[in-house]
PDB file of C-alpha atoms in Angstrom:
ATOM      1  CA  MET A1287     -29.382  40.576  -0.382  1.00  0.00           C
ATOM      2  CA  ILE A1288     -30.411  36.941  -0.754  1.00  0.00           C
ATOM      3  CA  PRO A1289     -29.236  35.331  -4.017  1.00  0.00           C
ATOM      4  CA  THR A1290     -31.862  34.031  -6.440  1.00  0.00           C
ATOM      5  CA  TRP A1291     -31.632  30.882  -8.541  1.00  0.00           C
ATOM      6  CA  PRO A1292     -30.182  32.126 -11.854  1.00  0.00           C
ATOM      7  CA  ALA A1293     -32.656  32.863 -14.640  1.00  0.00           C
ATOM      8  CA  ASP A1294     -30.297  31.294 -17.181  1.00  0.00           C
ATOM      9  CA  LEU A1295     -30.579  27.891 -15.472  1.00  0.00           C
ATOM     10  CA  PRO A1296     -33.612  25.594 -15.836  1.00  0.00           C
ATOM     11  CA  GLN A1297     -36.455  26.791 -13.615  1.00  0.00           C
ATOM     12  CA  ARG A1298     -38.144  23.409 -13.164  1.00  0.00           C
ATOM     13  CA  VAL A1299     -36.667  20.242 -11.678  1.00  0.00           C
ATOM     14  CA  LEU A1300     -36.815  16.947 -13.529  1.00  0.00           C
ATOM     15  CA  ALA A1301     -40.071  15.354 -12.427  1.00  0.00           C
ATOM     16  CA  ASP A1302     -38.702  11.809 -12.163  1.00  0.00           C
ATOM     17  CA  SER A1303     -35.932  12.903  -9.789  1.00  0.00           C
ATOM     18  CA  PHE A1304     -37.965  15.125  -7.452  1.00  0.00           C
ATOM     19  CA  SER A1305     -38.803  13.910  -3.978  1.00  0.00           C
ATOM     20  CA  GLU A1306     -39.966  15.791  -0.932  1.00  0.00           C
ATOM     21  CA  THR A1307     -40.021  14.757   2.704  1.00  0.00           C
ATOM     22  CA  LEU A1308     -42.054  16.343   5.455  1.00  0.00           C
ATOM     23  CA  ALA A1309     -40.097  18.507   7.882  1.00  0.00           C
ATOM     24  CA  ASP A1310     -39.207  16.568  11.029  1.00  0.00           C
ATOM     25  CA  GLY A1311     -38.403  18.489  14.198  1.00  0.00           C
ATOM     26  CA  ARG A1312     -38.636  15.530  16.574  1.00  0.00           C
ATOM     27  CA  LEU A1313     -35.954  14.366  18.983  1.00  0.00           C
ATOM     28  CA  ARG A1314     -35.806  10.618  19.503  1.00  0.00           C
ATOM     29  CA  THR A1315     -34.219   9.031  22.555  1.00  0.00           C
ATOM     30  CA  SER A1316     -33.475   5.328  22.911  1.00  0.00           C
ATOM     31  CA  THR A1317     -34.673   3.590  25.995  1.00  0.00           C
ATOM     32  CA  GLU A1318     -33.289   0.485  27.653  1.00  0.00           C
ATOM     33  CA  THR A1319     -36.382  -1.466  26.694  1.00  0.00           C
ATOM     34  CA  GLY A1320     -39.354  -0.795  24.520  1.00  0.00           C
ATOM     35  CA  MET A1321     -39.935   1.557  21.673  1.00  0.00           C
ATOM     36  CA  GLY A1322     -38.065   4.663  22.817  1.00  0.00           C
ATOM     37  CA  LYS A1323     -39.216   8.205  23.404  1.00  0.00           C
ATOM     38  CA  SER A1324     -39.991  10.990  20.987  1.00  0.00           C
ATOM     39  CA  ARG A1325     -40.705  14.636  21.620  1.00  0.00           C
ATOM     40  CA  LEU A1326     -40.832  17.824  19.628  1.00  0.00           C
ATOM     41  CA  ARG A1327     -37.369  19.395  19.573  1.00  0.00           C
ATOM     42  CA  PHE A1328     -38.100  22.284  17.199  1.00  0.00           C
ATOM     43  CA  SER A1329     -41.391  23.991  16.435  1.00  0.00           C
ATOM     44  CA  SER A1330     -40.292  24.276  12.801  1.00  0.00           C
ATOM     45  CA  ALA A1331     -37.677  22.410  10.807  1.00  0.00           C
ATOM     46  CA  PRO A1332     -36.383  22.458   7.232  1.00  0.00           C
ATOM     47  CA  LYS A1333     -38.133  20.282   4.644  1.00  0.00           C
ATOM     48  CA  PRO A1334     -35.716  18.022   2.710  1.00  0.00           C
ATOM     49  CA  LEU A1335     -35.967  17.754  -1.076  1.00  0.00           C
ATOM     50  CA  ALA A1336     -34.056  15.800  -3.702  1.00  0.00           C
ATOM     51  CA  VAL A1337     -33.834  17.675  -6.999  1.00  0.00           C
ATOM     52  CA  ALA A1338     -32.125  17.355 -10.356  1.00  0.00           C
ATOM     53  CA  PHE A1339     -31.941  19.608 -13.397  1.00  0.00           C
ATOM     54  CA  LYS A1340     -30.983  18.804 -16.989  1.00  0.00           C
ATOM     55  CA  VAL A1341     -28.242  21.252 -18.020  1.00  0.00           C
ATOM     56  CA  ASP A1342     -26.066  21.783 -21.073  1.00  0.00           C
ATOM     57  CA  PRO A1343     -22.308  22.469 -20.759  1.00  0.00           C
ATOM     58  CA  ASP A1344     -22.826  26.262 -20.505  1.00  0.00           C
ATOM     59  CA  GLN A1345     -25.480  25.815 -17.813  1.00  0.00           C
ATOM     60  CA  LYS A1346     -23.180  23.397 -15.977  1.00  0.00           C
ATOM     61  CA  ALA A1347     -20.524  26.113 -15.864  1.00  0.00           C
ATOM     62  CA  ARG A1348     -23.151  28.647 -14.707  1.00  0.00           C
ATOM     63  CA  LEU A1349     -24.278  26.325 -11.908  1.00  0.00           C
ATOM     64  CA  GLU A1350     -20.663  25.841 -10.828  1.00  0.00           C
ATOM     65  CA  ARG A1351     -20.218  29.631 -10.694  1.00  0.00           C
ATOM     66  CA  PHE A1352     -23.464  30.028  -8.723  1.00  0.00           C
ATOM     67  CA  TRP A1353     -22.221  27.374  -6.248  1.00  0.00           C
ATOM     68  CA  ILE A1354     -18.770  28.916  -5.791  1.00  0.00           C
ATOM     69  CA  GLU A1355     -19.360  32.664  -6.032  1.00  0.00           C
ATOM     70  CA  GLU A1356     -22.998  33.406  -5.218  1.00  0.00           C
ATOM     71  CA  ILE A1357     -23.846  30.910  -2.482  1.00  0.00           C
ATOM     72  CA  ALA A1358     -20.312  30.454  -1.092  1.00  0.00           C
ATOM     73  CA  ARG A1359     -19.988  26.752  -1.936  1.00  0.00           C
ATOM     74  CA  GLY A1360     -23.432  26.032  -0.530  1.00  0.00           C
ATOM     75  CA  ALA A1361     -23.032  27.956   2.736  1.00  0.00           C
ATOM     76  CA  LEU A1362     -25.614  30.660   1.891  1.00  0.00           C
ATOM     77  CA  PRO A1363     -29.383  30.377   1.389  1.00  0.00           C
ATOM     78  CA  PHE A1364     -31.026  31.352  -1.894  1.00  0.00           C
ATOM     79  CA  LEU A1365     -34.487  31.784  -3.393  1.00  0.00           C
ATOM     80  CA  ILE A1366     -35.932  29.400  -5.981  1.00  0.00           C
ATOM     81  CA  GLN A1367     -39.433  29.031  -7.371  1.00  0.00           C
ATOM     82  CA  ASP A1368     -41.622  26.681  -5.328  1.00  0.00           C
ATOM     83  CA  GLN A1369     -41.577  23.560  -7.504  1.00  0.00           C
ATOM     84  CA  THR A1370     -44.929  22.353  -6.158  1.00  0.00           C
ATOM     85  CA  LYS A1371     -47.054  25.531  -6.320  1.00  0.00           C
ATOM     86  CA  ASP A1372     -45.505  28.257  -8.503  1.00  0.00           C
ATOM     87  CA  GLY A1373     -47.357  28.653 -11.796  1.00  0.00           C
ATOM     88  CA  LEU A1374     -50.505  26.754 -10.773  1.00  0.00           C
ATOM     89  CA  ALA A1375     -53.865  28.347 -11.491  1.00  0.00           C
ATOM     90  CA  MET A1376     -55.666  30.004  -8.577  1.00  0.00           C
ATOM     91  CA  LEU A1377     -59.031  28.357  -7.930  1.00  0.00           C
ATOM     92  CA  THR A1378     -62.280  29.349  -6.266  1.00  0.00           C
ATOM     93  CA  ASP A1379     -63.760  27.265  -3.452  1.00  0.00           C
ATOM     94  CA  ASP A1380     -65.814  25.526  -6.169  1.00  0.00           C
ATOM     95  CA  GLY A1381     -62.666  24.536  -8.104  1.00  0.00           C
ATOM     96  CA  LEU A1382     -63.113  27.064 -10.908  1.00  0.00           C
ATOM     97  CA  GLN A1383     -60.150  29.054 -12.219  1.00  0.00           C
ATOM     98  CA  LEU A1384     -59.926  32.676 -11.120  1.00  0.00           C
ATOM     99  CA  LEU A1385     -59.550  35.002 -14.106  1.00  0.00           C
ATOM    100  CA  ASP A1386     -58.288  38.555 -14.472  1.00  0.00           C
ATOM    101  CA  ASP A1387     -60.182  41.348 -16.285  1.00  0.00           C
ATOM    102  CA  ALA A1388     -58.852  40.102 -19.639  1.00  0.00           C
ATOM    103  CA  GLY A1389     -60.072  36.558 -18.977  1.00  0.00           C
ATOM    104  CA  GLN A1390     -56.596  35.154 -18.346  1.00  0.00           C
ATOM    105  CA  PRO A1391     -56.122  32.706 -15.475  1.00  0.00           C
ATOM    106  CA  LEU A1392     -54.511  34.070 -12.311  1.00  0.00           C
ATOM    107  CA  LEU A1393     -51.432  32.043 -11.431  1.00  0.00           C
ATOM    108  CA  ILE A1394     -49.788  31.425  -8.079  1.00  0.00           C
ATOM    109  CA  SER A1395     -46.367  32.975  -7.552  1.00  0.00           C
ATOM    110  CA  ALA A1396     -44.547  31.108  -4.787  1.00  0.00           C
ATOM    111  CA  TRP A1397     -40.898  30.948  -3.720  1.00  0.00           C
ATOM    112  CA  TRP A1398     -38.816  28.797  -1.415  1.00  0.00           C
ATOM    113  CA  LEU A1399     -35.911  29.981   0.701  1.00  0.00           C
ATOM    114  CA  VAL A1400     -33.525  27.022   0.452  1.00  0.00           C
ATOM    115  CA  MET A1401     -30.044  25.852   1.278  1.00  0.00           C
ATOM    116  CA  ILE A1402     -28.119  23.069  -0.415  1.00  0.00           C
ATOM    117  CA  GLY A1403     -28.248  19.991   1.822  1.00  0.00           C
ATOM    118  CA  GLU A1404     -25.433  17.546   2.514  1.00  0.00           C
ATOM    119  CA  GLY A1405     -22.956  17.464  -0.351  1.00  0.00           C
ATOM    120  CA  PRO A1406     -22.451  19.616  -3.436  1.00  0.00           C
ATOM    121  CA  PRO A1407     -24.206  19.175  -6.792  1.00  0.00           C
ATOM    122  CA  VAL A1408     -23.253  15.976  -8.613  1.00  0.00           C
ATOM    123  CA  PHE A1409     -23.088  16.023 -12.430  1.00  0.00           C
ATOM    124  CA  THR A1410     -23.710  12.889 -14.480  1.00  0.00           C
ATOM    125  CA  THR A1411     -23.848  12.464 -18.246  1.00  0.00           C
ATOM    126  CA  ARG A1412     -24.663   9.644 -20.627  1.00  0.00           C
ATOM    127  CA  ASN A1413     -23.963  11.391 -23.899  1.00  0.00           C
ATOM    128  CA  ARG A1414     -20.310  12.428 -23.702  1.00  0.00           C
ATOM    129  CA  GLY A1415     -20.873  15.832 -22.148  1.00  0.00           C
ATOM    130  CA  MET A1416     -23.644  17.109 -24.434  1.00  0.00           C
ATOM    131  CA  THR A1417     -26.057  17.342 -21.496  1.00  0.00           C
ATOM    132  CA  TYR A1418     -25.709  16.686 -17.786  1.00  0.00           C
ATOM    133  CA  THR A1419     -28.004  15.892 -14.925  1.00  0.00           C
ATOM    134  CA  ALA A1420     -27.139  18.088 -11.949  1.00  0.00           C
ATOM    135  CA  ALA A1421     -28.517  16.467  -8.785  1.00  0.00           C
ATOM    136  CA  PHE A1422     -28.370  17.774  -5.235  1.00  0.00           C
ATOM    137  CA  PRO A1423     -30.373  17.876  -2.009  1.00  0.00           C
ATOM    138  CA  LEU A1424     -32.172  21.047  -0.951  1.00  0.00           C
ATOM    139  CA  MET A1425     -33.526  22.073   2.427  1.00  0.00           C
ATOM    140  CA  VAL A1426     -36.592  24.353   2.339  1.00  0.00           C
ATOM    141  CA  MET A1427     -36.188  26.691   5.267  1.00  0.00           C
ATOM    142  CA  PRO A1428     -39.182  27.210   7.597  1.00  0.00           C
TER     143      PRO A1428
END
């Protein structure tokens, strides 16, 4: 069974620390002169992300346990809500919100299968351990 990002940790990344890069499956080869060669090495490749979450001391301990016990120090993949699509309203081709029978908007449910990228989570604090920023790279698997 694939682990899921714990419900008792924040479910949304800090907006000012989020960055996403397009997946790049190219292979580049230097040439003696000129620009070099590039070709497609993989038909699909992981998409790199930089994420950070604001956590309190209990959530910091929970994230450490998730890292060590549930994803084997970052060696195993896990599921996390898609930070770019999950929770957005579904729209018609005209841009109008789709509604259910009760008139409530239909929302997108989307998940990423991810692995922690290079390096473990890094915790920083500016208020003597009252809250932390947990930052780490993620790779969205194709």
